[in-house]
PDB file of C-alpha atoms in Angstrom:
ATOM      1  CA  MET A   1      42.729  33.702  57.023  1.00 64.00           C
ATOM      2  CA  THR A   2      43.558  30.607  59.007  1.00 81.00           C
ATOM      3  CA  VAL A   3      40.893  29.153  61.230  1.00 79.00           C
ATOM      4  CA  GLU A   4      42.046  28.733  64.809  1.00 86.00           C
ATOM      5  CA  LEU A   5      39.169  26.489  65.837  1.00 92.00           C
ATOM      6  CA  PRO A   6      39.583  22.726  65.239  1.00 93.00           C
ATOM      7  CA  PHE A   7      36.849  21.293  63.050  1.00 94.00           C
ATOM      8  CA  ALA A   8      36.096  18.239  65.261  1.00 96.00           C
ATOM      9  CA  PRO A   9      34.199  20.096  68.010  1.00 97.00           C
ATOM     10  CA  VAL A  10      32.360  22.152  65.396  1.00 97.00           C
ATOM     11  CA  ASP A  11      31.412  18.925  63.574  1.00 97.00           C
ATOM     12  CA  ALA A  12      30.091  17.554  66.885  1.00 97.00           C
ATOM     13  CA  ILE A  13      27.999  20.695  67.427  1.00 98.00           C
ATOM     14  CA  ILE A  14      26.443  20.367  63.979  1.00 98.00           C
ATOM     15  CA  ARG A  15      25.800  16.614  64.519  1.00 97.00           C
ATOM     16  CA  ARG A  16      24.019  17.167  67.804  1.00 97.00           C
ATOM     17  CA  ASN A  17      21.669  19.585  66.069  1.00 98.00           C
ATOM     18  CA  ALA A  18      21.313  17.663  62.797  1.00 96.00           C
ATOM     19  CA  ASP A  19      19.024  14.858  64.003  1.00 92.00           C
ATOM     20  CA  GLY A  20      20.894  12.031  62.333  1.00 95.00           C
ATOM     21  CA  LEU A  21      22.016  13.869  59.216  1.00 97.00           C
ATOM     22  CA  ARG A  22      25.577  13.524  58.067  1.00 98.00           C
ATOM     23  CA  VAL A  23      27.909  16.526  58.102  1.00 98.00           C
ATOM     24  CA  SER A  24      30.354  17.406  55.335  1.00 98.00           C
ATOM     25  CA  ALA A  25      33.863  18.521  56.275  1.00 97.00           C
ATOM     26  CA  GLU A  26      33.202  21.711  54.316  1.00 97.00           C
ATOM     27  CA  ALA A  27      30.165  22.495  56.538  1.00 98.00           C
ATOM     28  CA  ALA A  28      32.258  22.125  59.636  1.00 97.00           C
ATOM     29  CA  GLY A  29      34.981  24.351  58.118  1.00 96.00           C
ATOM     30  CA  GLU A  30      32.504  27.012  57.085  1.00 97.00           C
ATOM     31  CA  LEU A  31      30.880  27.094  60.516  1.00 98.00           C
ATOM     32  CA  ALA A  32      34.276  27.185  62.217  1.00 97.00           C
ATOM     33  CA  ALA A  33      35.256  30.211  60.117  1.00 96.00           C
ATOM     34  CA  ARG A  34      31.940  31.932  60.985  1.00 97.00           C
ATOM     35  CA  ILE A  35      32.401  31.186  64.667  1.00 97.00           C
ATOM     36  CA  GLN A  36      35.901  32.652  64.476  1.00 96.00           C
ATOM     37  CA  ASP A  37      34.638  35.851  62.843  1.00 96.00           C
ATOM     38  CA  ARG A  38      31.864  36.249  65.413  1.00 97.00           C
ATOM     39  CA  GLY A  39      34.258  35.607  68.292  1.00 97.00           C
ATOM     40  CA  ALA A  40      36.736  38.213  67.027  1.00 97.00           C
ATOM     41  CA  GLU A  41      33.916  40.772  66.656  1.00 98.00           C
ATOM     42  CA  LEU A  42      32.698  40.096  70.215  1.00 98.00           C
ATOM     43  CA  ALA A  43      36.279  40.452  71.518  1.00 98.00           C
ATOM     44  CA  ILE A  44      36.599  43.890  69.898  1.00 98.00           C
ATOM     45  CA  GLU A  45      33.411  45.013  71.632  1.00 98.00           C
ATOM     46  CA  ALA A  46      34.605  43.523  74.941  1.00 98.00           C
ATOM     47  CA  ALA A  47      37.956  45.297  74.595  1.00 98.00           C
ATOM     48  CA  GLU A  48      36.142  48.569  74.109  1.00 97.00           C
ATOM     49  CA  ARG A  49      34.164  47.981  77.334  1.00 98.00           C
ATOM     50  CA  ALA A  50      37.360  47.089  79.224  1.00 98.00           C
ATOM     51  CA  THR A  51      39.034  50.240  77.933  1.00 97.00           C
ATOM     52  CA  GLU A  52      36.084  52.349  79.055  1.00 97.00           C
ATOM     53  CA  ASP A  53      36.534  50.852  82.534  1.00 97.00           C
ATOM     54  CA  GLY A  54      40.277  51.540  82.442  1.00 97.00           C
ATOM     55  CA  ARG A  55      41.264  47.851  82.276  1.00 97.00           C
ATOM     56  CA  LYS A  56      43.545  45.876  80.014  1.00 97.00           C
ATOM     57  CA  THR A  57      42.021  42.543  80.980  1.00 97.00           C
ATOM     58  CA  LEU A  58      38.848  41.332  79.319  1.00 98.00           C
ATOM     59  CA  MET A  59      36.395  39.919  81.870  1.00 98.00           C
ATOM     60  CA  ALA A  60      33.285  37.774  81.415  1.00 98.00           C
ATOM     61  CA  ASP A  61      31.003  40.745  82.007  1.00 97.00           C
ATOM     62  CA  ASP A  62      32.675  42.527  79.110  1.00 98.00           C
ATOM     63  CA  PHE A  63      31.004  39.845  76.963  1.00 98.00           C
ATOM     64  CA  GLY A  64      27.652  40.461  78.690  1.00 97.00           C
ATOM     65  CA  VAL A  65      27.884  37.325  80.842  1.00 95.00           C
ATOM     66  CA  GLN A  66      26.902  37.560  84.475  1.00 91.00           C
ATOM     67  CA  GLN A  67      27.356  33.899  85.368  1.00 95.00           C
ATOM     68  CA  VAL A  68      30.059  31.759  83.787  1.00 96.00           C
ATOM     69  CA  VAL A  69      29.319  28.100  83.061  1.00 97.00           C
ATOM     70  CA  GLU A  70      31.720  25.372  84.111  1.00 97.00           C
ATOM     71  CA  ARG A  71      34.499  24.704  81.650  1.00 96.00           C
ATOM     72  CA  GLU A  72      33.476  21.058  81.428  1.00 96.00           C
ATOM     73  CA  ASP A  73      29.994  22.085  80.212  1.00 97.00           C
ATOM     74  CA  ILE A  74      31.207  23.461  76.892  1.00 97.00           C
ATOM     75  CA  ASP A  75      32.429  21.554  73.876  1.00 96.00           C
ATOM     76  CA  LEU A  76      34.514  24.258  72.220  1.00 96.00           C
ATOM     77  CA  PRO A  77      38.121  24.146  73.414  1.00 96.00           C
ATOM     78  CA  VAL A  78      39.207  27.194  75.408  1.00 96.00           C
ATOM     79  CA  ALA A  79      42.724  27.605  73.983  1.00 95.00           C
ATOM     80  CA  PRO A  80      41.582  28.220  70.408  1.00 96.00           C
ATOM     81  CA  VAL A  81      38.797  30.467  71.661  1.00 96.00           C
ATOM     82  CA  ASP A  82      41.502  32.493  73.475  1.00 95.00           C
ATOM     83  CA  ARG A  83      43.388  32.826  70.156  1.00 95.00           C
ATOM     84  CA  ILE A  84      40.173  33.836  68.424  1.00 96.00           C
ATOM     85  CA  ALA A  85      39.575  36.534  71.065  1.00 95.00           C
ATOM     86  CA  ARG A  86      43.056  37.974  70.395  1.00 95.00           C
ATOM     87  CA  LEU A  87      42.837  37.971  66.565  1.00 94.00           C
ATOM     88  CA  ARG A  88      41.723  41.575  66.184  1.00 95.00           C
ATOM     89  CA  ILE A  89      42.512  43.210  69.485  1.00 96.00           C
ATOM     90  CA  ASP A  90      45.709  44.946  70.557  1.00 93.00           C
ATOM     91  CA  ASP A  91      48.379  42.763  72.193  1.00 93.00           C
ATOM     92  CA  ARG A  92      48.196  44.886  75.334  1.00 94.00           C
ATOM     93  CA  TYR A  93      44.930  43.188  76.276  1.00 97.00           C
ATOM     94  CA  ARG A  94      44.722  40.010  78.356  1.00 97.00           C
ATOM     95  CA  VAL A  95      41.763  37.686  78.361  1.00 97.00           C
ATOM     96  CA  SER A  96      40.813  36.216  81.733  1.00 98.00           C
ATOM     97  CA  MET A  97      39.995  32.507  82.003  1.00 97.00           C
ATOM     98  CA  GLU A  98      36.402  33.366  82.879  1.00 98.00           C
ATOM     99  CA  ALA A  99      36.173  35.546  79.787  1.00 98.00           C
ATOM    100  CA  ARG A 100      37.532  32.715  77.618  1.00 98.00           C
ATOM    101  CA  ILE A 101      34.984  30.311  78.985  1.00 98.00           C
ATOM    102  CA  ALA A 102      32.199  32.890  78.663  1.00 98.00           C
ATOM    103  CA  LEU A 103      33.175  33.547  75.013  1.00 98.00           C
ATOM    104  CA  ALA A 104      33.308  29.813  74.254  1.00 98.00           C
ATOM    105  CA  ASP A 105      29.826  29.441  75.749  1.00 98.00           C
ATOM    106  CA  ILE A 106      28.488  32.336  73.680  1.00 98.00           C
ATOM    107  CA  LEU A 107      30.080  30.951  70.509  1.00 98.00           C
ATOM    108  CA  GLU A 108      28.769  27.459  71.201  1.00 98.00           C
ATOM    109  CA  ASP A 109      25.217  28.812  71.545  1.00 98.00           C
ATOM    110  CA  TYR A 110      25.737  30.756  68.322  1.00 98.00           C
ATOM    111  CA  ALA A 111      26.973  27.557  66.576  1.00 98.00           C
ATOM    112  CA  ASP A 112      24.013  25.550  67.902  1.00 98.00           C
ATOM    113  CA  ASN A 113      21.549  28.072  66.423  1.00 97.00           C
ATOM    114  CA  VAL A 114      23.299  28.076  63.040  1.00 98.00           C
ATOM    115  CA  ALA A 115      23.647  24.269  62.972  1.00 98.00           C
ATOM    116  CA  ARG A 116      19.973  23.750  63.842  1.00 98.00           C
ATOM    117  CA  ALA A 117      18.901  26.031  60.994  1.00 97.00           C
ATOM    118  CA  ALA A 118      21.410  24.525  58.548  1.00 98.00           C
ATOM    119  CA  ALA A 119      20.030  21.058  59.300  1.00 98.00           C
ATOM    120  CA  LYS A 120      16.501  22.318  58.496  1.00 97.00           C
ATOM    121  CA  LEU A 121      17.800  23.742  55.258  1.00 97.00           C
ATOM    122  CA  ALA A 122      19.466  20.437  54.323  1.00 98.00           C
ATOM    123  CA  ARG A 123      16.235  18.532  55.076  1.00 97.00           C
ATOM    124  CA  HIS A 124      14.258  21.085  53.018  1.00 96.00           C
ATOM    125  CA  ALA A 125      16.647  20.429  50.106  1.00 97.00           C
ATOM    126  CA  ASP A 126      15.890  16.723  50.627  1.00 97.00           C
ATOM    127  CA  ARG A 127      19.510  15.924  51.455  1.00 97.00           C
ATOM    128  CA  ARG A 128      20.894  13.625  54.149  1.00 97.00           C
ATOM    129  CA  THR A 129      24.065  15.689  54.594  1.00 98.00           C
ATOM    130  CA  VAL A 130      24.464  19.169  56.051  1.00 98.00           C
ATOM    131  CA  GLN A 131      26.746  20.985  53.571  1.00 98.00           C
ATOM    132  CA  ALA A 132      28.633  24.269  53.571  1.00 98.00           C
ATOM    133  CA  GLU A 133      25.938  25.742  51.337  1.00 98.00           C
ATOM    134  CA  ASP A 134      23.431  25.239  54.174  1.00 98.00           C
ATOM    135  CA  ILE A 135      25.620  27.315  56.516  1.00 98.00           C
ATOM    136  CA  GLU A 136      26.107  29.946  53.805  1.00 98.00           C
ATOM    137  CA  THR A 137      22.384  30.060  53.066  1.00 97.00           C
ATOM    138  CA  TYR A 138      21.596  30.552  56.761  1.00 97.00           C
ATOM    139  CA  PHE A 139      23.801  33.648  56.812  1.00 97.00           C
ATOM    140  CA  ALA A 140      22.419  34.908  53.520  1.00 96.00           C
ATOM    141  CA  LEU A 141      18.904  34.646  54.860  1.00 93.00           C
ATOM    142  CA  PHE A 142      19.181  35.541  58.502  1.00 86.00           C
ATOM    143  CA  GLU A 143      22.097  37.878  59.003  1.00 73.00           C
TER     144      GLU A 143
END
């Protein structure tokens, strides 16, 4: 599986939650892959809602979002998030711009939560670097 999401914004998300800890490239890669999986799962659920409503276009409310944030307020790039949304849904679906932004916001919140916990795990292990194993441990413990 190729990861559609660039590692740089994921690295930035980890860093803003890591309170001065360093971030390994492997940690950013692991979190990017997890974000991608979560985004694809959410898109499947959104596509099912759109189908129930007789639509082929995924809207923000299909992702459970009532108010969409401004595009400038999110760090995850919208184009890769659009590709993530389309990974496991039929090509007949379209994803509205508001839905892309909503999904990026949801995934960024998800990444913030994981990164915050991974930083705690790294500190608990008495390390100064958040590593992929911290991301993996988070998922082993909490999901």
